[in-house]
Coordinates of C-alpha atoms and ligand atoms in Angstrom, one line a residue:
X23 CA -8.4 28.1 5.0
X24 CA -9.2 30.5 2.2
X25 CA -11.1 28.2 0.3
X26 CA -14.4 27.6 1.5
X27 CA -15.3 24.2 -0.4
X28 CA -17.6 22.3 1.5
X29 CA -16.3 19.4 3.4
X30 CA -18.5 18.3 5.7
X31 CA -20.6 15.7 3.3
X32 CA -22.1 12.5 4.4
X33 CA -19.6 9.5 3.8
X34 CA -21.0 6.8 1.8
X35 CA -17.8 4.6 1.3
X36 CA -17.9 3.2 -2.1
X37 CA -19.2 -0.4 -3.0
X38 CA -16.1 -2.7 -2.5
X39 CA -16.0 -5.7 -5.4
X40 CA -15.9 -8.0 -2.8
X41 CA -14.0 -11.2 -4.0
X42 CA -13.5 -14.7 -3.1
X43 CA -10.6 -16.7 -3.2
X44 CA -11.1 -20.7 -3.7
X45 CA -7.5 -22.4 -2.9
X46 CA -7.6 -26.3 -3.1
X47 CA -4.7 -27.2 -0.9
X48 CA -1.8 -29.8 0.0
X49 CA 0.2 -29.4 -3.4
X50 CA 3.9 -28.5 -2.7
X51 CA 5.1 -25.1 -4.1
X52 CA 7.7 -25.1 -6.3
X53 CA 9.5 -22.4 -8.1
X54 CA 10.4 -18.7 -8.8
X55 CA 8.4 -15.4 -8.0
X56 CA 9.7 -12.1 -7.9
X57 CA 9.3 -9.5 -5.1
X58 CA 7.9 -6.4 -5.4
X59 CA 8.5 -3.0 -4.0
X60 CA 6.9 -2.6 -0.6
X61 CA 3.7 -1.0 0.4
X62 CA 5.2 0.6 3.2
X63 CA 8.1 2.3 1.3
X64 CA 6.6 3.1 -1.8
X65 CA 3.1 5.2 0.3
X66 CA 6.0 6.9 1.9
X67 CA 7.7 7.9 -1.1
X68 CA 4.9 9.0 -3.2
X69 CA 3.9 11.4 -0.3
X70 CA 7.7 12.3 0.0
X71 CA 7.2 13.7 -3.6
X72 CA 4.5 16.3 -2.6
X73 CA 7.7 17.9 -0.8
X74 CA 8.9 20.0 -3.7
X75 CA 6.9 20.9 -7.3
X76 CA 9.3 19.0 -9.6
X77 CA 8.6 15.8 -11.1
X78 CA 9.9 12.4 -9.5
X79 CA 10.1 9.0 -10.9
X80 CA 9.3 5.9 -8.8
X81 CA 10.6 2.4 -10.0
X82 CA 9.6 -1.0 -8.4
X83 CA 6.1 0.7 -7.4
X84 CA 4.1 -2.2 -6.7
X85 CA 0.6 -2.3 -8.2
X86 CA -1.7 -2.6 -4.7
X87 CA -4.5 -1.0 -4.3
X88 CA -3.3 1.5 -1.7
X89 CA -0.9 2.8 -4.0
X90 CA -4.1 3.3 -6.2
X91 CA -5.8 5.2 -3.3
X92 CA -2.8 7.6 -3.0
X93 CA -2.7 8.1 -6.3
X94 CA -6.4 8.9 -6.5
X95 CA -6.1 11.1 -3.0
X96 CA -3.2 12.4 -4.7
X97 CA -5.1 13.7 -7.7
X98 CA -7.7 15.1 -6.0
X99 CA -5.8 18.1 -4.2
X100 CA -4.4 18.8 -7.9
X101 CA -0.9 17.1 -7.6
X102 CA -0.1 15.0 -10.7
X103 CA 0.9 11.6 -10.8
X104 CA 0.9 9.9 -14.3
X105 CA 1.8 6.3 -14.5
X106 CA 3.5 5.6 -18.3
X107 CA 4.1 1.5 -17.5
X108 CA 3.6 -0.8 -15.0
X109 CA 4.9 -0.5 -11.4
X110 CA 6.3 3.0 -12.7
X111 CA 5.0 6.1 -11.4
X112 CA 5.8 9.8 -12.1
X113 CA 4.5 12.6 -9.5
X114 CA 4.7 16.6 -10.0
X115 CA 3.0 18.2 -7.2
X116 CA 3.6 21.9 -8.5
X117 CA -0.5 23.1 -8.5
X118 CA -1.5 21.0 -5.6
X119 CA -4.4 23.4 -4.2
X120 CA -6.9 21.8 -2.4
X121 CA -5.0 21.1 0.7
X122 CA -7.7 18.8 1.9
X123 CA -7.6 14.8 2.5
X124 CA -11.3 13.9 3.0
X125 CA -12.9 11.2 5.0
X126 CA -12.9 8.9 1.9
X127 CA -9.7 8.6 1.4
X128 CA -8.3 7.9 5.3
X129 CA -11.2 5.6 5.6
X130 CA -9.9 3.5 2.6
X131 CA -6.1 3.8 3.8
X132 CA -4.3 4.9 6.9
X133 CA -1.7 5.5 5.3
X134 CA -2.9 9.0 4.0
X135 CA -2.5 10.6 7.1
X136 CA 1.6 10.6 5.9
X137 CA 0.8 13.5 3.8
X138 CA 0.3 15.7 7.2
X139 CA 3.8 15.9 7.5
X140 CA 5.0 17.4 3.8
X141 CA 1.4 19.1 3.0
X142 CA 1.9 21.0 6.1
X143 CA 5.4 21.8 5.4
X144 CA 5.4 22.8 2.0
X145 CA 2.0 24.7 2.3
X146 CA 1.8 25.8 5.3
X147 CA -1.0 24.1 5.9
X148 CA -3.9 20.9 5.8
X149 CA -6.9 19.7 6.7
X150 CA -6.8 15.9 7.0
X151 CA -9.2 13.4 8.3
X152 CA -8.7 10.7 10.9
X153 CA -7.8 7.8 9.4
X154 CA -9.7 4.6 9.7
X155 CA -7.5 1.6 8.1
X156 CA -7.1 -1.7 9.0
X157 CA -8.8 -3.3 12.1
X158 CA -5.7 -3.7 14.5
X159 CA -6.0 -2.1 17.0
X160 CA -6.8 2.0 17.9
X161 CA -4.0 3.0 15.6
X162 CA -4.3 6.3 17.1
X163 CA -2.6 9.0 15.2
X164 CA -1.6 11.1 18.3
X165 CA 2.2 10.8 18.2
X166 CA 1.7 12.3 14.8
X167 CA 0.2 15.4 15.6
X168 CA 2.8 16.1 19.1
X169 CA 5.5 15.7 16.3
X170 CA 4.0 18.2 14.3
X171 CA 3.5 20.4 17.2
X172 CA 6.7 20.1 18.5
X173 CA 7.8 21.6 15.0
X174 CA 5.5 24.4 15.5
X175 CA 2.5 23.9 13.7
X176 CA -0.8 24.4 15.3
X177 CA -3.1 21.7 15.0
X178 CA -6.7 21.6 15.8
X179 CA -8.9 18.4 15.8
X180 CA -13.0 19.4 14.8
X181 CA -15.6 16.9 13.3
X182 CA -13.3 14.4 12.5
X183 CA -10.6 16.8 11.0
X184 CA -7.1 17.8 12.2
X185 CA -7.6 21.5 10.8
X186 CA -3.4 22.1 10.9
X187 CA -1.3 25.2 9.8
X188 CA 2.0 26.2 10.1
X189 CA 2.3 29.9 11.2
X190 CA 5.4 31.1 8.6
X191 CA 7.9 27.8 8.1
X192 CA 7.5 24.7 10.8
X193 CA 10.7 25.2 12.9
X194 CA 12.9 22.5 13.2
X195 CA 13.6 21.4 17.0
X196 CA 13.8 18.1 19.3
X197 CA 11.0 15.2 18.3
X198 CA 10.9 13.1 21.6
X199 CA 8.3 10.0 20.7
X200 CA 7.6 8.2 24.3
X201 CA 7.3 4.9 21.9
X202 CA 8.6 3.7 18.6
X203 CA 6.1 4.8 15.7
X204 CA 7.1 4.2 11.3
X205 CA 4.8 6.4 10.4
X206 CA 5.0 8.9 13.1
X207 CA 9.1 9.1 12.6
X208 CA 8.2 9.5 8.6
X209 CA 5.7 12.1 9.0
X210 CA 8.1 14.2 11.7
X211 CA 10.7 13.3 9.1
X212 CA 9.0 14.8 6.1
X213 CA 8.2 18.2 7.9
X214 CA 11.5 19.0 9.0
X215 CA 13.5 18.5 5.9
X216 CA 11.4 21.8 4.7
X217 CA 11.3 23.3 8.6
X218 CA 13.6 26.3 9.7
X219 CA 16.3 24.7 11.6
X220 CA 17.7 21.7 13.3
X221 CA 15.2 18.1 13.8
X222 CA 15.9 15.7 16.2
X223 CA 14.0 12.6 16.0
X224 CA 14.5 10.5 18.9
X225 CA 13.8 7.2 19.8
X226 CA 13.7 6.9 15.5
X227 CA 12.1 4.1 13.4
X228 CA 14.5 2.0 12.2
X229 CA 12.5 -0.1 9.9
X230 CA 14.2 -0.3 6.6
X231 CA 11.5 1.3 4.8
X232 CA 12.2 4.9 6.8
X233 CA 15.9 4.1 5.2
X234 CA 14.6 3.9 1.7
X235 CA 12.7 7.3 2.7
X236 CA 16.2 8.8 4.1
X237 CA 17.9 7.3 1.0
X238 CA 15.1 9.4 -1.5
X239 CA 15.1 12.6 0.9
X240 CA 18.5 12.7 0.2
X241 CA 18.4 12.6 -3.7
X242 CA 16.3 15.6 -3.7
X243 CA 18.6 17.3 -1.5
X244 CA 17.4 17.4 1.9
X245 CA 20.1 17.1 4.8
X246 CA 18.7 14.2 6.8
X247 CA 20.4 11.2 8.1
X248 CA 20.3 8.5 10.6
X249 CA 23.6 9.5 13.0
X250 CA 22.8 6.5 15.3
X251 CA 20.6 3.6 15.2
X252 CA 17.3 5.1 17.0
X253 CA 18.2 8.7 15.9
X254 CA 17.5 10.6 12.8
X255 CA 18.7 14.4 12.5
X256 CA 17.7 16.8 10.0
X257 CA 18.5 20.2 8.6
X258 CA 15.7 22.3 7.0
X259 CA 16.2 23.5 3.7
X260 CA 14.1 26.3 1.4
X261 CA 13.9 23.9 -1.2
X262 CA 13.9 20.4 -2.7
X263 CA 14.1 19.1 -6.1
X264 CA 12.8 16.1 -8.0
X265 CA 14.6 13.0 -8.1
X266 CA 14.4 9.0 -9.5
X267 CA 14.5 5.8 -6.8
X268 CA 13.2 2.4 -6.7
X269 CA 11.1 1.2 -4.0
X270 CA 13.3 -1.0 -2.0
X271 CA 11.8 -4.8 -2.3
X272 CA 8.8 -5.9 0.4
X273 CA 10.1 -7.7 2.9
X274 CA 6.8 -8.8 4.4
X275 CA 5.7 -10.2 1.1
X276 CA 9.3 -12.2 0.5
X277 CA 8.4 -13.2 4.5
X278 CA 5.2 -14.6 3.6
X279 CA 6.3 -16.6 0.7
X280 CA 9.3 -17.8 2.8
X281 CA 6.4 -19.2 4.7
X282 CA 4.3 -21.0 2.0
X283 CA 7.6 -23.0 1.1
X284 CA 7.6 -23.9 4.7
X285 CA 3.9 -25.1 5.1
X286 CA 3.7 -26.8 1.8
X287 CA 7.2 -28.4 1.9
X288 CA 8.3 -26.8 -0.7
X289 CA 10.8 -25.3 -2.2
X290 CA 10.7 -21.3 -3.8
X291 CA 13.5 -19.1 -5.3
X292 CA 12.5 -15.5 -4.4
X293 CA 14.2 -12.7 -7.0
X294 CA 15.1 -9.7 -5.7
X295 CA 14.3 -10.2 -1.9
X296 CA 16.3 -8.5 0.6
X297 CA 17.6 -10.9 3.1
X298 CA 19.4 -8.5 4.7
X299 CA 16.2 -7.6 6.1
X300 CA 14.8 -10.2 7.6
X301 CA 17.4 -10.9 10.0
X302 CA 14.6 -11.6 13.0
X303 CA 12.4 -13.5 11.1
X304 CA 15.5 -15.8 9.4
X305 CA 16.5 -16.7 12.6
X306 CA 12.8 -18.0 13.8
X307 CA 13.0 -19.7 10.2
X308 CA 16.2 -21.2 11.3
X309 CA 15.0 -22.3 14.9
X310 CA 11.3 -23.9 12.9
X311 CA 14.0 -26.0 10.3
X312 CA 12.8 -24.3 7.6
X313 CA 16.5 -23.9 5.3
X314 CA 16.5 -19.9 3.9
X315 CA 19.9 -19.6 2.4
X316 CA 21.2 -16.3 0.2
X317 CA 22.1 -16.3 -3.6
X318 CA 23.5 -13.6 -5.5
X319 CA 19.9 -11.7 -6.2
X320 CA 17.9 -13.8 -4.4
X321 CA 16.7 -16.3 -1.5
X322 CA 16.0 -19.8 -1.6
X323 CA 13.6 -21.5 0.4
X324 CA 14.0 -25.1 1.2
X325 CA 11.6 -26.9 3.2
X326 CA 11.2 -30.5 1.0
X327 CA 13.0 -32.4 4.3
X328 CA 9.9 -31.1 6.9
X329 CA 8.7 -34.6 4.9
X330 CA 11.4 -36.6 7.3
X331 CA 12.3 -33.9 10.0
X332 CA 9.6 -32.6 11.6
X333 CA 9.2 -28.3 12.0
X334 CA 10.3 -27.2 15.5
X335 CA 7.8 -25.1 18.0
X336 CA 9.1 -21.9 18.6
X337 CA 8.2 -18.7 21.2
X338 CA 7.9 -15.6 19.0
X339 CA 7.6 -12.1 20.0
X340 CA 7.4 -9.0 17.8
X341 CA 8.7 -5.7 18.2
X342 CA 10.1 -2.6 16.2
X343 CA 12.8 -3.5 13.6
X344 CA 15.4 -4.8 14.0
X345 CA 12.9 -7.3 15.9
X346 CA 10.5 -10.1 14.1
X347 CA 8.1 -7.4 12.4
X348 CA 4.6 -7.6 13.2
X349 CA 3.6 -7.7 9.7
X350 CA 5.4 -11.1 9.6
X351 CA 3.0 -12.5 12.8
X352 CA 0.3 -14.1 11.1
X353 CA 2.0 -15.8 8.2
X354 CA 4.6 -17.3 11.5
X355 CA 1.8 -18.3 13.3
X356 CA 0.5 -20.2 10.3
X357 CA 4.1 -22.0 10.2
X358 CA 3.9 -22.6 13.9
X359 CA 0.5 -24.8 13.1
X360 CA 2.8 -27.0 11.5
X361 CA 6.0 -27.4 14.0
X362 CA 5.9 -30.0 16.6
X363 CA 5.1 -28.7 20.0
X364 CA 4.0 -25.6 21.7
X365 CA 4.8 -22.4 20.3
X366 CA 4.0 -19.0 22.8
X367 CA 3.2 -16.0 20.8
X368 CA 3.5 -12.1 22.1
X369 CA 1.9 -9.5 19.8
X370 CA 3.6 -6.7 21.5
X371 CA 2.9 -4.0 18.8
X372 CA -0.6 -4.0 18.0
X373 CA -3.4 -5.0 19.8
X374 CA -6.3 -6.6 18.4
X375 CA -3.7 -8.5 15.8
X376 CA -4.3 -11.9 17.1
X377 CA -8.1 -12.0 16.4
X378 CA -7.7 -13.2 13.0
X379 CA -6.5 -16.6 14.6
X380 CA -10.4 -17.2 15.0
X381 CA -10.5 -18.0 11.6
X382 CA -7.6 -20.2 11.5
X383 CA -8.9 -22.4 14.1
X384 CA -12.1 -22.9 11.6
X385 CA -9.3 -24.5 9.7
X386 CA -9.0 -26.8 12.6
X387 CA -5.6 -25.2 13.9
X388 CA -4.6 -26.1 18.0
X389 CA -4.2 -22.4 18.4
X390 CA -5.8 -20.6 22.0
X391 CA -5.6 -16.9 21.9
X392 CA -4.5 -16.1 25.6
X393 CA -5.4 -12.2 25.8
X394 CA -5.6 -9.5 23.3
X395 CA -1.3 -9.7 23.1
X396 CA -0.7 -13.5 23.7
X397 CA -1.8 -16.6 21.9
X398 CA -0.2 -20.5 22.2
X399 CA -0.2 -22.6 19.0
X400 CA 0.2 -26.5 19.4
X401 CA 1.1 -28.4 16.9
X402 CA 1.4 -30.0 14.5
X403 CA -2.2 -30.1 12.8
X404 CA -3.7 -30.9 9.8
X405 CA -5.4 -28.2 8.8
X406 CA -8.2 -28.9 6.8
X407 CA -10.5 -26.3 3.9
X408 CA -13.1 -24.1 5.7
X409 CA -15.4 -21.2 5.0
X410 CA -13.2 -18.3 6.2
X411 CA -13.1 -13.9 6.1
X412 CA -10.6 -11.7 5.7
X413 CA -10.3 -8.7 8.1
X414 CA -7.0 -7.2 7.5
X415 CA -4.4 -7.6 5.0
X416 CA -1.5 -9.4 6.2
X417 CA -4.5 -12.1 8.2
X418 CA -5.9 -12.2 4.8
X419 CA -2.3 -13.6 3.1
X420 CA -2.2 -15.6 6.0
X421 CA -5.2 -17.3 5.2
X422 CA -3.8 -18.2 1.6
X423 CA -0.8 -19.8 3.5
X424 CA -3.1 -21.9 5.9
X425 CA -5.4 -22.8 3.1
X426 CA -2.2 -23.9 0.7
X427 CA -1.0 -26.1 3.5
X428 CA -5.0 -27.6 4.4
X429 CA -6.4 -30.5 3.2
X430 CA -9.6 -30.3 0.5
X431 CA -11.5 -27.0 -0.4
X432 CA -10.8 -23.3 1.3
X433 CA -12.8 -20.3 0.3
X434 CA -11.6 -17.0 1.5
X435 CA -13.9 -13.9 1.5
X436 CA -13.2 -10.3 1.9
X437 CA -10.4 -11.4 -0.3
X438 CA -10.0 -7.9 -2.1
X439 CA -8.3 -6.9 1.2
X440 CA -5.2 -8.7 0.3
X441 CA -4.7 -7.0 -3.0
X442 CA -4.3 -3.7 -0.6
X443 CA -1.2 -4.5 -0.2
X444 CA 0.2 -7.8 -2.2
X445 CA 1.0 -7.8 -5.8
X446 CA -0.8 -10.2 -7.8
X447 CA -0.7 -12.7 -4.8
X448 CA -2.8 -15.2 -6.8
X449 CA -0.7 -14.8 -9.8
X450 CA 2.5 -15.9 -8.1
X451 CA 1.4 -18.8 -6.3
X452 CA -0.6 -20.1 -9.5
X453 CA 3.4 -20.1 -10.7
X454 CA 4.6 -22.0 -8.1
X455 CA 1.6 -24.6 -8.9
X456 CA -1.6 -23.7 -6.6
X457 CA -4.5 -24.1 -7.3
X458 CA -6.2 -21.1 -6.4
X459 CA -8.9 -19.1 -8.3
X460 CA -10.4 -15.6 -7.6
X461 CA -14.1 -15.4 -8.1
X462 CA -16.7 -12.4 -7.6
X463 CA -18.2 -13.1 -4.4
X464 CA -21.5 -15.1 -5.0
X465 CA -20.3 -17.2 -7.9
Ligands
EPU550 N1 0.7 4.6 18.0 C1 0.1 5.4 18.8 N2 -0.1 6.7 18.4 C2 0.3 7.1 17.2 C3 1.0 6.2 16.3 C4 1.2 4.9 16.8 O1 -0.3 5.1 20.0 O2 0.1 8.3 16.8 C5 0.9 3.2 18.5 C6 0.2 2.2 17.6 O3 -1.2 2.0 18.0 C7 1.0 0.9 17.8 C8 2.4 1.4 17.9 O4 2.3 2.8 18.3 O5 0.6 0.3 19.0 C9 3.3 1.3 16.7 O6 2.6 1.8 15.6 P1 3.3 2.5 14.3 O7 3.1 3.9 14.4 O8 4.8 2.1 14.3 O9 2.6 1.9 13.1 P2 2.3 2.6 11.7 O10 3.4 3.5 11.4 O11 0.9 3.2 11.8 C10 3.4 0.9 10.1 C11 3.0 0.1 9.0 C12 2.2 -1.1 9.5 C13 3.1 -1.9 10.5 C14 3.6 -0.9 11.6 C15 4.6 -1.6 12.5 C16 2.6 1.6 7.2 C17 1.7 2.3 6.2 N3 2.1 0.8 8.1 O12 2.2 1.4 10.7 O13 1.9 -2.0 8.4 O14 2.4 -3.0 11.0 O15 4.2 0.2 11.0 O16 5.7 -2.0 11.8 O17 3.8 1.8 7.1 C18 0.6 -3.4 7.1 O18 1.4 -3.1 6.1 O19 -0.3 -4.3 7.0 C19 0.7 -2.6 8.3 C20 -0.3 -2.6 9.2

């Protein structure tokens, strides 16, 4: 690198205001909420932008705090982002000049190590920490770098940092991943569209978030597109230009919400959720009795006859779209608590992700976590209000869902986690008649 700015300081992560949730539980939920773009589009997108020096325009951004991150990590290697109304956001990333992504900022999100791919690209070169993220496993970022060095680039790992540059363009050429990665088939993604040639990305993500990616890619005039389910082919071009989208809407939150109706009994119209989707997770729905039907804009929830007809047990196993996301395993578990019978759950993504069902036996769940990929659920149980913690995001939502559904008091710490990636969670199910209050922790 020619600039010789100092980046080896000691990491002193910032103080986190830690906040508590306090949910009094057993009302039904009844009502409307409206989706939000999803987290894992919009990161995508926003890093998608640092691909040419013209402005874009994001719609449907949701406000999370890892968009906030990006935006910050964003700003700090001179790229700017200006946000003139709510979930709105407007990136120009003509003078980005510090082509460094500090420890601070992949400690806070994982999701920063997705500007690798364009930095690299565009540039020429990157230095970029190892990302820390949630707690769900290694979440190694390997796959990432052989992608990158497949496309030429030389990549170098020292004190933390993948010092990377690309010698003249990145050259475009076969990506083989030996497993399925989103991030890893973004990041390849991103560098080709700007590489010298002909990508190959093969087996491809086809979650529908790297969709909304191709769909943006596109608008700003790079030749990339998915020419069979697991494949995604791209041309390199000199140049991109700026362009508008909105973030397609979150299916993980419309998942989770799908899930309160369920454990409450309720009954929830969700705006703007994309059934199509969900097609996995519907079909557990379906097995557990809980009614999902599709409306012009939106989905309806019906769960008011779990009062007479018991929910149904159900084996679940995740995979990569189009199978029941992972994201969409602890919220289904929560469910599972309150179907008759014994549910088997594989976790075959991640593992580590069934930890968090420690807390929700506090909450006096029948649950027995098997190994570190495999857990059985027996219900159905009355959950009752505990003292529980948040460790990860989509646990952490999960929790809200178990402690709407419990019996008497629930306080949730670590709460801030959840706004990570959840719009105004509280917000919405105050709407749809919680009770639920967010304190400071040690009020
Ligand atoms: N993996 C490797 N090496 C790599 C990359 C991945 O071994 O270099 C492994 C992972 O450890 C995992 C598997 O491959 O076992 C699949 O991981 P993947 O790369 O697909 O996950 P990701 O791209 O890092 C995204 C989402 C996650 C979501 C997963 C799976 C973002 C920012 N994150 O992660 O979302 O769970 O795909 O669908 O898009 C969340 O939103 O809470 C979240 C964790």
């Amino acid at each position: 690198m020619a600039d010789a700015r100092p980046f080896h300081w000691e990491f002193k992560p910032e103080p986190v205001a830690r906040e508590v949730l306090r949910i009094e539980g057993g009302r039904r939920l009844e009502g409307s909420v409206s989706i939000s773009g999803a987290k894992n589009a919009a990161l995508k997108l926003m890093a998608a932008a640092t691909l040419t020096g013209e402005r874009c325009r994001f719609t449907n951004v949701p406000e999370i705090e890892d968009v906030r991150v990006l935006t910050e990590v964003l700003r700090d290697i001179g790229v700017t982002v200006d946000h003139p109304a709510p979930n709105v956001y407007e990136i120009a990333s003509g003078d980005a000049e510090w082509l460094f992504v500090p420890l601070e900022a992949a400690a806070k999100m994982r999701a920063s190590f997705i500007l690798l791919g364009p930095l690299l690209s565009r540039f020429g070169r990157v230095i970029i920490s190892n990302p820390g993220g949630d707690r769900i496993g290694r979440r190694p970022v390997n796959l990432h770098v052989d992608a990158m060095r497949a496309l030429g680039a030389e990549i170098e790992y020292r004190n933390g940092y993948y010092f990377a540059k690309a010698p003249g363009r990145l050259r475009g050429g076969p990506v083989n991943f030996p497993q399925i990665t989103v991030m890893g088939t973004e990041n390849a993604m991103l560098a080709a569209t700007l590489a010298d040639g002909h990508t190959v990305i093969e087996p491809a993500a086809q979650e529908p978030e790297v969709d909304d990616l191709i769909e943006f890619l596109q608008k700003m005039g790079a030749q990339v597109e998915r020419t069979a389910p697991n494949r995604i082919e791209i041309e390199g071009r000199r140049r991109l230009r700026g362009a508008d989208h909105s973030v397609v809407p979150d299916r993980i939150e419309t998942g989770t919400f799908i899930v309160a109706a369920g454990v409450t009994h309720g009954r929830i119209t969700l705006e703007g959720a994309p059934y199509d989707h969900l097609g996995t997770f519907l079909n557990v729905m379906a097995e557990v009795g809980v009614s999902v039907s599709r409306t012009k804009d939106a989905i309806e929830v019906d769960a008011t006859a779990a009062d007479i007809t018991p929910l149904r047990s159900c084996n679940v196993e995740t995979q990569p779209y189009p199978g029941l996301a992972t994201d969409l395993q602890p919220p289904t578990c929560v469910l599972l608590t309150q179907a008759t019978g014994v549910s088997h759950v594989h976790e075959s993504v991640f593992e580590d992700r069934l930890e968090w069902l420690g807390e929700l036996r506090r909450m006096g769940a029948g649950v027995e976590i098997v190994d570190q990929h495999h857990a059985i659920i027996e219900g159905p149980t009355r959950l009752h209000g505990a003292e529980v913690e948040i460790g990860d995001l989509r646990a952490g939502a999960s929790l809200i869902l178990a402690a709407l559904a419990a019996d008497g008091v629930t306080t949730i710490g670590g709460a801030h986690h959840v706004h990570r990636g959840y719009e105004k969670i509280d917000a919405k199910f105050l709407e749809l008649g919680a009770r639920i209050e967010r304190l400071a922790e040690g009020t």
